Amino acid sequence: MKTSKHIGIVEHDGWLEPYEQAIQGRHDHAMWKLQQLTAKGRMTLSQFANGHEYYGLHKTNDGWVFREWAPNATDIFLVGDFNDWKETDAYRVKRIAGTDNWELKLPHEALQHGQFFKMHVKWQGGQGERIPAWINRVVQDETTKIFTAQVWNPEPYQWKNTTFRPNTTPLLIYECHIGMAQDAERVGTYDEFRENILPRVVADGYNCIQIMAIQEHPYYGSFGYHVSSFFAPSSRFGTPEQLKQLIDEAHSQGIAVIMDIVHSHAVKNELEGLGNLCGDPNQYFYPGERHEHPAWDSLCFDYGKDQVIHFLLSNCKYWLEEFHFDGFRFDGVTSMLYYSHGLGEAFGGYGDYFNGHEDDNAICYLTLANKLIHEVNANAITIAEEVSGMPGLAAKIEDGGYGFDYRMAMNIPDYWIKTIKEQKDEDWKPSSIFWEVKNRRADEKTVSYCESHDQALVGDKTIIFRLIDADMYWHFKKGYENDNVNRGIALHKMIRLVTASTINGGYLNFMGNEFGHPEWIDFPREGNGWSYKYARRQWSLVDDKDLLYHYLGDFDRAMLETIKSEEAFNETPVQEIWHNDGDQVLAYMRGDLVFVFNFSPARSFADYGFLVPAGAYDVVLNTDNPAFGGFGLTDDSITHFTNYDTLYAADKKEWLKLYIPARSAVVLRKKP
């Protein structure tokens, strides 16, 4: 059998050949580090990543044991409810001889479930109260707003679903935030999400929820991206057991649960976070110019330290095993990959990924993280949020890639925003649209999306708001529509359909955007009087059948049902049938499904012909259906038969002729 002389991703993409040495070097670096961390294979990576079982606070058969990695400390005390927040010898933590680890063993009666505590750490020239780095329960006092560690030892949660395996072909993600997932102007809970929102996700046809803001973070408005306690699920939303119950219930409904994991940076706070745990600001973070992120006001992990790799890998394993998460969407991967964090970079050619400004330590960590995650759970899902286009990110590790299962297709929402903002409707080009939604590396799966939470934040606009703007407030009741609203509703459906139907891995929607949620996201802050008005989702709008929102929600549900109806949708190639930029018409096939779009704002076409496999075709979805807020200009009950043409008989192709109204799309299925 002939074997390639090239590493896998170079074999798949010949344009990478000039950079093969760099690709091989990165791979070899990760494999070298793997050997080092696993004692040359004498243990598995999963066995290495057990820091959460050693560090932190644990109840054992013999009592309590507390451990912390604190190389710069000279003295550590636990202070809390149990000793009136005073330093006492009974709660003095001692350095383990010859190590940087500190340990305290206590009898069972020394600590009680629910008690609050902190570390009082001393170092040369200073001291301070700190929350332990590995602690798994942190709460905020509602009055003082101060965060405190909590002794947490309830009855173990009894899992009902222990053998769940995601059925995510294709992967259909409902991106969500627990706190803002309710109508009320307050912080929502894990229980409320489980009871009120999860049934909506199931009914809408999604098979995965991606939960934001799980890791504890001091500032609610950070959207969970300024993490302080990496092993503690945010107590704003409830208890760890309530989070487990939510995940358990999702699994019982066939829904996979992944979390946004933030390993790209950490909050600068010293009292709550890792910023200066024991007098050394660089304990977890890069020193010097690389210490702080220039754009995010946060701290950058030092991925070159084995202890930091141990901390982060253990964090991955902890969430998988303790909470049964099905994987992760890694936030800020671009920031990790480059010394510049990708800021001000153009990334115009392959050379820009291999010019020496890449952080090989971070690349090594990400590779090991993916290896570990899939070692712990072979069915786990990992997704990279990465904007630069780094080749190999979602390629197999053995092929020289970094091992992610998917990468975010971040070009697509940027394209839609630019198109809506800068082009007249009559200038939209189907050829450009088709190229953009299919612009991806052949050997890497992507998650396509029109918009995520990023496009819903204050300072930006959702697609529906860009299309309709203030008319949503005055013309979204049935009978009060105007031309602008009709245009927005039509394009909203078409944009989603062309994006979702051309995926090669997954599709993502942020909660509420499926029905055109009318307002942006603005968390409580000083500038808005600490209001929760815009940090919620108004489900009452989509539930009110007198309003137009339900048309978009109903279409989204039907769209996903159509996609799932085609067996092995991901493995079915997208085959272009036709595009004409002058007519603004696009058509393509996936399996037995034919997708036809007419983006023209004013021109409808009668008997518009496409060459397709000979046979009969039924309409299965039409954006112009009155059930989805359309005008019903076509009769979708009829079967369309192809017309014979001797010129194409040898190819078994015939003409499918359709009436396609302006600004509409239709999906047909070839009958057996």
XYZ file of C-alpha atoms in Angstrom:
672
model
C 0.000 0.000 0.000
C 1.321 3.434 -0.928
C 1.942 5.700 2.026
C 2.184 9.475 1.919
C 5.453 11.172 2.804
C 3.478 14.120 4.145
C 1.749 14.654 7.487
C -2.029 14.280 7.187
C -3.203 17.872 6.968
C -0.537 18.593 4.339
C -1.685 15.576 2.375
C -5.200 17.048 2.427
C -4.029 20.536 1.492
C -0.957 20.849 -0.713
C -0.733 24.595 -0.072
C 0.501 23.734 3.424
C 3.564 21.891 2.113
C 5.967 24.852 2.565
C 5.012 24.893 6.254
C 5.144 21.161 6.904
C 8.233 21.427 9.069
C 6.487 23.909 11.368
C 3.363 21.744 11.482
C 5.420 18.661 12.290
C 7.345 20.626 14.922
C 4.163 21.691 16.705
C 2.896 18.125 16.655
C 6.199 16.769 17.960
C 6.198 19.391 20.730
C 2.772 18.250 21.906
C 3.772 14.583 21.770
C 6.977 15.351 23.694
C 4.992 17.149 26.364
C 2.534 14.241 26.482
C 5.396 11.838 27.143
C 6.788 14.111 29.834
C 3.477 14.535 31.656
C 2.606 10.835 31.516
C 6.048 9.632 32.640
C 6.791 8.307 29.154
C 3.458 6.564 28.924
C 3.501 4.890 32.328
C 0.213 6.649 33.046
C -2.552 7.975 30.829
C -3.190 11.667 30.290
C -6.470 11.176 32.153
C -4.586 9.829 35.147
C -2.315 12.881 35.030
C -5.300 15.251 34.964
C -6.590 14.369 38.429
C -5.579 17.550 40.211
C -9.159 18.244 41.271
C -9.138 15.015 43.299
C -5.996 16.054 45.173
C -6.245 19.831 45.573
C -9.115 21.748 47.113
C -11.308 20.621 49.993
C -12.393 16.969 50.237
C -14.171 14.845 52.805
C -12.577 11.439 53.290
C -13.241 8.465 55.533
C -10.738 9.859 58.004
C -11.971 13.459 57.975
C -11.358 16.529 55.850
C -8.278 17.272 53.773
C -7.450 20.603 52.166
C -4.578 21.189 49.727
C -3.352 24.142 47.701
C -0.471 24.768 45.295
C 1.115 27.930 46.718
C 4.840 28.120 45.913
C 5.330 31.696 47.126
C 3.408 31.434 50.415
C 5.107 31.559 53.813
C 2.010 30.746 55.874
C -1.626 29.776 55.192
C -4.635 29.620 57.531
C -8.223 28.647 56.827
C -10.549 31.224 58.360
C -14.328 31.023 58.393
C -17.530 30.373 60.301
C -15.820 27.551 62.155
C -13.222 29.808 63.900
C -14.886 33.240 63.880
C -12.756 34.230 60.865
C -9.611 34.295 63.015
C -6.275 32.595 62.516
C -6.053 29.534 64.762
C -3.457 26.782 64.958
C -6.114 24.135 64.441
C -6.767 25.471 60.949
C -3.188 26.247 59.986
C -2.208 24.769 56.611
C 1.342 23.423 56.399
C 3.716 23.105 53.483
C 4.407 19.521 52.492
C 8.146 19.094 52.894
C 10.138 19.500 49.714
C 7.150 20.657 47.632
C 5.146 23.753 46.769
C 1.972 22.067 48.034
C 0.256 22.907 51.304
C -1.984 20.544 53.278
C -4.371 20.564 56.243
C -6.097 17.499 57.683
C -9.072 17.947 59.996
C -11.505 15.672 61.830
C -15.042 15.355 60.501
C -16.491 17.639 63.162
C -14.134 20.496 62.269
C -16.162 21.530 59.213
C -19.863 21.453 58.438
C -21.678 21.489 55.111
C -22.627 25.052 54.171
C -20.017 26.868 56.248
C -18.171 29.782 54.628
C -14.398 30.141 54.560
C -11.349 31.614 52.870
C -7.605 31.222 52.961
C -5.540 33.786 54.799
C -2.259 33.660 52.881
C 1.004 35.275 53.910
C 4.100 35.880 51.814
C 7.268 37.906 52.013
C 6.127 41.508 52.308
C 2.386 40.934 52.229
C -0.732 38.944 53.058
C -4.383 38.701 52.028
C -7.601 36.715 52.105
C -8.005 34.471 49.087
C -10.464 31.965 47.676
C -8.739 28.593 47.066
C -7.895 28.023 43.408
C -9.377 24.522 43.212
C -12.526 25.117 45.265
C -15.768 23.807 43.780
C -18.286 26.027 45.559
C -18.193 29.821 45.752
C -21.095 32.077 46.741
C -21.686 35.823 46.734
C -23.191 37.686 49.660
C -26.259 39.498 48.351
C -25.643 42.526 50.562
C -21.876 42.995 50.513
C -21.382 41.383 47.068
C -18.287 39.660 48.476
C -17.480 36.165 47.193
C -16.621 33.413 49.664
C -15.740 29.723 49.438
C -18.270 27.330 50.923
C -17.909 23.880 52.435
C -20.006 21.767 50.107
C -20.770 18.167 50.961
C -24.425 17.358 50.260
C -25.854 13.936 49.570
C -24.331 12.833 46.245
C -26.562 13.464 43.250
C -28.064 10.255 41.906
C -27.767 10.279 38.130
C -30.671 8.795 36.201
C -28.877 8.715 32.853
C -25.379 7.280 33.059
C -24.935 5.936 29.527
C -25.998 8.937 27.429
C -24.442 9.211 23.977
C -25.069 12.335 21.881
C -26.945 11.844 18.628
C -25.632 14.928 16.916
C -25.524 14.236 13.190
C -25.913 17.004 12.400
C -25.067 18.958 15.541
C -27.841 21.495 16.180
C -26.811 23.821 18.994
C -29.039 26.046 21.088
C -26.643 28.557 22.663
C -28.033 29.774 25.973
C -27.389 31.654 29.201
C -29.088 30.404 32.359
C -29.405 33.791 34.053
C -31.088 35.613 31.188
C -33.255 32.721 30.025
C -36.459 33.932 31.675
C -39.026 36.671 31.089
C -38.686 38.199 34.550
C -36.274 41.063 35.153
C -33.899 39.114 37.401
C -31.362 36.294 37.304
C -32.846 32.977 36.240
C -32.007 29.613 37.798
C -30.928 26.141 36.735
C -34.335 24.833 37.831
C -36.242 27.464 35.844
C -34.220 26.636 32.759
C -34.856 22.919 33.214
C -38.582 23.408 33.740
C -39.348 26.214 31.282
C -36.660 26.473 28.595
C -35.432 22.925 28.061
C -38.900 21.810 26.819
C -38.753 24.614 24.236
C -35.347 23.414 23.023
C -36.680 19.877 22.664
C -39.819 21.039 20.839
C -37.799 23.248 18.502
C -35.712 20.282 17.344
C -32.243 21.153 18.636
C -30.119 18.277 19.919
C -27.510 20.161 21.938
C -27.481 23.074 24.352
C -24.329 25.152 24.779
C -24.441 26.866 28.155
C -22.552 30.083 28.760
C -21.285 31.533 32.038
C -21.068 28.303 34.040
C -17.656 28.908 35.640
C -17.922 31.372 38.522
C -17.282 34.995 37.586
C -17.434 38.095 39.802
C -19.075 40.427 37.287
C -22.397 39.188 35.921
C -22.123 41.482 32.903
C -18.940 39.772 31.698
C -21.200 37.098 30.145
C -19.101 34.588 32.095
C -15.863 35.326 30.255
C -13.935 36.805 33.218
C -13.668 33.653 35.305
C -12.460 33.690 38.909
C -13.142 30.153 40.188
C -12.631 27.636 37.422
C -13.992 24.589 39.273
C -17.084 26.252 40.749
C -20.378 26.385 38.830
C -21.886 29.839 39.225
C -23.990 29.939 42.384
C -26.074 32.808 40.949
C -28.163 30.187 39.193
C -28.449 27.628 42.002
C -26.549 24.703 43.464
C -24.216 22.243 41.716
C -26.852 19.557 42.232
C -29.435 21.656 40.396
C -27.021 22.007 37.483
C -26.537 18.252 37.495
C -30.306 17.752 37.477
C -30.590 20.065 34.468
C -27.945 18.099 32.565
C -29.517 14.793 33.618
C -32.944 15.913 32.371
C -31.463 17.152 29.093
C -29.883 13.747 28.561
C -33.209 12.046 29.243
C -34.669 14.179 26.431
C -31.851 13.249 24.038
C -30.148 16.636 24.360
C -26.355 16.866 24.637
C -24.991 19.561 26.964
C -21.736 21.377 26.310
C -20.358 24.358 28.189
C -18.407 27.426 27.245
C -15.052 26.800 28.871
C -12.759 29.787 29.353
C -9.086 28.799 29.364
C -7.941 31.723 27.238
C -7.632 34.166 30.137
C -8.743 34.856 33.711
C -10.171 37.753 35.657
C -7.602 40.122 37.192
C -9.344 40.187 40.582
C -7.076 39.142 43.426
C -9.700 38.696 46.163
C -11.850 36.366 44.051
C -9.499 34.945 41.446
C -5.979 33.740 40.684
C -4.448 37.159 40.057
C -2.164 37.121 43.103
C -2.951 33.964 45.017
C 0.128 33.965 47.239
C 2.200 37.014 46.458
C 3.354 35.944 43.004
C 1.248 37.531 40.220
C 2.923 35.179 37.734
C 2.051 31.933 39.494
C -0.524 31.006 36.846
C 0.164 33.689 34.264
C 2.808 34.833 31.823
C 5.269 37.397 33.173
C 6.192 40.741 31.656
C 4.471 42.132 28.586
C 2.428 38.965 28.093
C 0.929 39.065 31.589
C -2.191 41.075 30.745
C -4.496 40.847 27.756
C -4.382 44.271 26.078
C -8.020 44.230 24.988
C -9.847 42.201 27.623
C -8.460 43.649 30.888
C -7.621 40.131 32.040
C -4.657 37.839 32.720
C -3.078 35.380 30.273
C -2.288 31.832 31.407
C 1.311 30.625 31.105
C 0.792 27.455 29.059
C 4.503 26.703 29.331
C 4.205 25.738 33.008
C 3.404 22.109 33.784
C 1.439 23.169 36.865
C -0.773 25.415 34.739
C -1.331 22.642 32.195
C -2.185 20.350 35.118
C -4.696 22.898 36.439
C -6.423 23.424 33.090
C -6.463 19.769 32.000
C -7.850 18.768 35.392
C -10.495 21.436 34.908
C -11.588 19.821 31.640
C -11.798 16.387 33.236
C -13.644 17.727 36.284
C -16.533 19.171 34.281
C -16.814 16.010 32.187
C -16.836 13.568 35.080
C -18.442 15.510 37.914
C -21.225 17.156 35.896
C -21.481 14.832 32.878
C -21.037 17.640 30.377
C -20.731 16.270 26.864
C -17.936 18.584 25.828
C -16.857 22.165 25.473
C -16.834 25.190 23.259
C -13.406 26.682 23.918
C -13.633 30.449 24.107
C -11.028 32.846 22.730
C -8.852 30.310 20.909
C -7.475 32.976 18.559
C -6.249 34.913 21.580
C -4.427 31.803 22.787
C -2.746 30.969 19.494
C -0.826 34.200 18.877
C 1.453 36.433 20.901
C -0.585 39.321 19.480
C -3.853 37.586 20.499
C -4.813 38.069 16.852
C -5.293 41.793 17.412
C -4.481 43.847 14.320
C -3.608 40.749 12.303
C -4.848 40.406 8.731
C -4.276 36.648 8.154
C -4.244 37.072 4.405
C -2.267 33.936 3.550
C -0.890 30.676 4.921
C 2.396 32.311 5.826
C 0.592 34.378 8.462
C -0.006 31.185 10.490
C 3.642 30.148 10.491
C 5.737 33.295 10.870
C 6.950 32.799 14.428
C 4.300 34.819 16.263
C 2.381 31.738 17.368
C 2.372 30.577 20.995
C 3.553 26.964 20.703
C 2.830 26.460 24.410
C -0.847 27.286 23.871
C -0.982 25.112 20.753
C 0.500 22.279 22.790
C -2.051 22.797 25.566
C -5.026 22.813 23.177
C -3.779 19.618 21.527
C -3.403 17.903 24.890
C -6.790 19.190 26.048
C -8.520 17.641 23.046
C -6.638 14.386 23.537
C -7.600 14.293 27.203
C -11.264 15.158 26.636
C -11.706 12.374 24.100
C -9.770 9.980 26.317
C -12.183 10.672 29.173
C -15.237 10.544 26.883
C -14.804 9.176 23.387
C -18.134 10.757 22.378
C -17.281 14.218 23.681
C -17.751 17.303 21.517
C -15.108 20.029 21.306
C -15.555 23.271 19.386
C -13.003 26.033 18.828
C -14.091 29.656 18.748
C -11.367 30.881 16.409
C -11.421 33.725 13.916
C -7.995 33.649 12.244
C -8.522 30.481 10.225
C -5.533 28.574 11.650
C -5.199 25.404 9.507
C -5.519 22.101 11.338
C -7.508 23.369 14.278
C -10.313 20.836 13.771
C -8.160 18.146 12.174
C -7.129 14.924 13.890
C -4.095 15.072 16.156
C -2.473 12.161 14.338
C -2.787 14.162 11.111
C -0.936 17.111 12.608
C -4.068 18.922 13.757
C -5.103 20.198 17.173
C -7.932 17.711 17.656
C -11.076 19.834 17.898
C -14.201 18.189 16.504
C -15.494 21.473 15.072
C -14.464 25.064 14.535
C -16.844 28.015 14.496
C -17.551 29.403 11.015
C -17.084 32.961 12.235
C -16.904 34.328 8.693
C -20.621 33.715 8.139
C -22.149 36.142 10.676
C -19.590 38.754 9.639
C -20.681 38.279 6.042
C -24.373 38.652 6.825
C -23.816 41.796 8.885
C -21.702 43.349 6.146
C -24.210 42.400 3.452
C -27.244 43.756 5.303
C -25.435 46.963 6.291
C -23.704 47.782 3.032
C -25.643 46.296 0.112
C -29.018 47.062 -1.361
C -31.260 44.036 -1.631
C -31.027 44.096 -5.434
C -27.229 43.800 -5.172
C -27.151 40.590 -3.144
C -25.254 38.004 -5.185
C -26.167 34.315 -4.779
C -22.702 33.290 -5.948
C -21.132 35.237 -3.065
C -23.656 33.900 -0.566
C -23.064 30.308 -1.670
C -19.281 30.703 -1.555
C -19.363 32.263 1.915
C -21.558 29.653 3.588
C -19.403 26.876 2.081
C -16.023 28.540 2.713
C -14.236 26.002 4.901
C -11.413 23.520 4.935
C -12.378 20.190 3.412
C -10.925 18.133 6.268
C -12.335 20.197 9.164
C -15.920 20.245 10.364
C -17.452 23.591 11.195
C -20.392 24.984 13.147
C -22.216 27.444 10.906
C -24.385 30.223 12.288
C -25.990 33.479 11.212
C -25.593 35.128 14.595
C -24.643 34.165 18.129
C -24.747 36.044 21.417
C -21.992 38.311 20.042
C -24.342 39.902 17.528
C -27.034 40.440 20.168
C -24.994 42.555 22.575
C -25.454 46.277 23.093
C -23.322 48.048 20.511
C -24.267 45.516 17.860
C -27.551 44.412 16.319
C -29.230 41.092 15.660
C -30.167 40.244 12.094
C -33.842 40.938 12.710
C -33.056 44.359 14.158
C -30.746 45.222 11.274
C -33.518 44.283 8.850
C -36.501 45.894 10.586
C -35.196 48.175 13.357
C -37.802 50.288 15.191
C -40.689 48.973 13.067
C -40.540 45.872 15.283
C -42.120 47.945 18.051
C -45.028 49.227 15.977
C -45.669 46.749 13.174
C -45.165 43.265 14.608
C -48.798 42.668 15.417
C -50.838 40.774 12.862
C -52.717 43.212 10.677
C -50.242 46.018 11.335
C -47.406 44.771 9.122
C -45.678 47.133 6.709
C -43.348 46.480 3.772
C -40.251 46.777 5.934
C -41.529 44.108 8.330
C -42.522 41.778 5.488
C -39.063 42.193 3.964
C -37.348 41.483 7.286
C -39.387 38.375 8.015
C -38.752 36.988 4.531
C -34.994 37.577 4.612
C -34.647 36.341 8.189
C -35.972 32.949 7.081
C -33.909 32.830 3.890
C -30.672 33.759 5.644
C -31.179 31.001 8.183
C -32.146 28.417 5.599
C -29.161 28.978 3.308
C -26.821 28.936 6.321
C -28.263 25.865 8.026
C -28.752 23.801 4.878
C -25.109 24.073 3.754
C -23.451 22.952 7.011
C -20.708 20.345 7.104
C -20.886 19.712 10.837
C -23.234 21.788 12.906
C -25.547 24.776 13.150
C -25.870 27.191 16.078
C -28.578 29.585 17.210
C -28.588 31.857 20.249
C -31.728 31.573 22.355
C -34.499 33.824 21.179
C -32.901 34.672 17.853
C -34.840 31.847 16.207
C -38.028 33.880 16.649
C -36.433 37.282 16.100
C -36.122 38.455 19.692
C -36.648 42.210 19.403
C -34.055 43.646 21.750
C -30.348 43.508 22.463
C -28.596 42.061 25.504
C -27.479 44.531 28.142
C -26.564 43.177 31.545
C -27.112 45.209 34.715
C -24.446 47.901 35.007
C -24.018 51.398 36.339
C -24.809 52.915 32.937
C -28.325 51.416 32.842
C -29.143 51.772 36.524
C -28.350 48.100 37.163
C -31.439 47.108 35.225
C -32.301 43.568 34.120
C -34.709 44.795 31.452
C -32.459 43.715 28.593
C -30.830 40.732 30.345
C -33.748 38.397 29.711
C -35.682 36.662 26.933
C -39.294 37.619 26.318
C -40.859 34.219 25.610
C -44.303 35.788 25.889
C -43.709 37.354 22.465
C -43.328 34.056 20.623
C -46.179 32.511 22.611
C -48.596 35.290 21.589
C -50.248 34.139 18.353
C -51.469 37.689 17.673
C -47.853 38.738 17.094
C -45.577 37.835 14.199
C -42.717 36.334 16.210
C -44.177 32.838 16.231
C -43.952 32.696 12.414
C -40.168 32.842 12.653
C -40.066 30.339 15.498
C -42.354 27.956 13.626
C -40.181 28.250 10.529
C -37.031 27.524 12.522
C -38.616 24.360 13.880
C -39.720 23.236 10.415
C -36.283 24.037 8.973
C -34.505 21.810 11.490
C -37.048 19.061 10.926
C -36.345 19.228 7.193
C -32.587 19.024 7.717
C -32.906 16.052 10.048
C -35.215 14.273 7.616
C -32.321 13.701 5.192
C -30.330 10.731 6.440
C -26.613 11.401 6.973
C -27.131 15.076 6.138
C -23.540 15.993 7.052
C -22.062 13.321 4.817
C -24.264 14.335 1.890
C -22.360 16.745 -0.377
C -23.758 20.140 -1.282
C -24.070 20.079 -5.073
C -24.714 23.334 -6.861
C -27.406 23.153 -9.504
C -27.565 26.751 -10.607
C -26.823 30.322 -9.739
C -27.552 33.500 -11.636
C -26.474 36.743 -10.007
C -28.530 38.770 -12.454
C -31.718 36.963 -11.480
C -30.478 36.544 -7.874
C -31.425 32.878 -8.008
C -29.528 30.010 -6.351
C -30.242 26.266 -6.348
C -28.395 23.262 -4.908
C -29.048 19.684 -3.801
C -28.236 17.594 -0.749
C -29.258 13.986 -1.228
C -32.881 14.012 -2.306
C -33.467 17.598 -1.176
C -33.445 20.520 -3.629
C -32.999 24.041 -2.198
C -34.084 26.975 -4.373
C -33.650 30.652 -3.428
C -34.845 33.810 -5.147
C -33.156 36.739 -3.380
C -34.597 39.306 -5.780
C -36.691 41.866 -3.872
C -39.040 42.544 -6.782
C -38.853 39.889 -9.501
C -40.783 36.630 -9.400
C -40.121 33.953 -12.007
C -42.542 31.547 -13.653
C -41.345 28.193 -15.065
C -37.765 28.837 -13.905
C -35.910 25.685 -14.898
C -33.199 23.638 -13.165
C -31.536 20.425 -14.302
C -32.027 17.799 -11.607
C -32.202 13.996 -11.434
C -35.297 12.860 -13.291
C -38.367 12.174 -11.191
C -41.128 13.720 -9.117
C -40.587 16.328 -6.403
C -42.759 17.419 -3.496
C -42.457 20.697 -1.589
C -41.415 20.083 2.013
C -40.660 23.646 3.121
C -41.460 27.076 1.730
C -40.493 30.383 3.328
C -43.511 31.952 1.581
C -45.955 29.627 3.334
C -48.602 31.664 5.230
C -47.895 29.411 8.240
C -44.504 31.139 8.402
C -45.705 34.665 7.723
C -45.445 34.398 3.925
C -47.893 35.360 1.205
C -48.753 31.862 -0.022
C -48.144 32.659 -3.682
C -47.521 29.041 -4.668
C -49.543 25.857 -4.395
C -47.264 23.608 -2.360
C -49.670 20.673 -2.433
C -48.874 19.726 -6.027
C -46.171 17.290 -7.100
C -43.632 18.685 -9.558
C -42.605 16.330 -12.376
C -39.403 16.874 -14.332
C -39.491 17.457 -18.111
C -37.480 15.226 -20.451
C -34.717 16.746 -22.569
C -32.785 14.591 -25.047
C -29.651 16.723 -24.536
C -29.367 15.555 -20.925
C -30.891 12.080 -21.136
C -27.512 10.371 -20.835
C -26.937 12.141 -17.513
C -30.415 11.179 -16.329
C -31.121 14.869 -15.775
C -34.378 16.608 -16.596
C -35.847 20.082 -16.185
C -37.596 20.951 -12.937
C -39.625 24.089 -13.617
C -40.928 26.171 -10.741
C -42.677 29.391 -9.946
C -40.423 31.141 -7.443
C -41.797 34.352 -5.944
C -39.548 37.270 -5.120
C -37.668 37.071 -1.832
C -38.564 33.454 -1.081
C -37.013 30.002 -0.836
C -38.424 26.527 -1.295
C -37.170 23.035 -0.453
C -38.359 20.038 -2.458
C -37.758 16.332 -1.966
C -37.364 13.807 -4.762
C -39.910 11.031 -4.380
C -38.604 7.441 -4.235
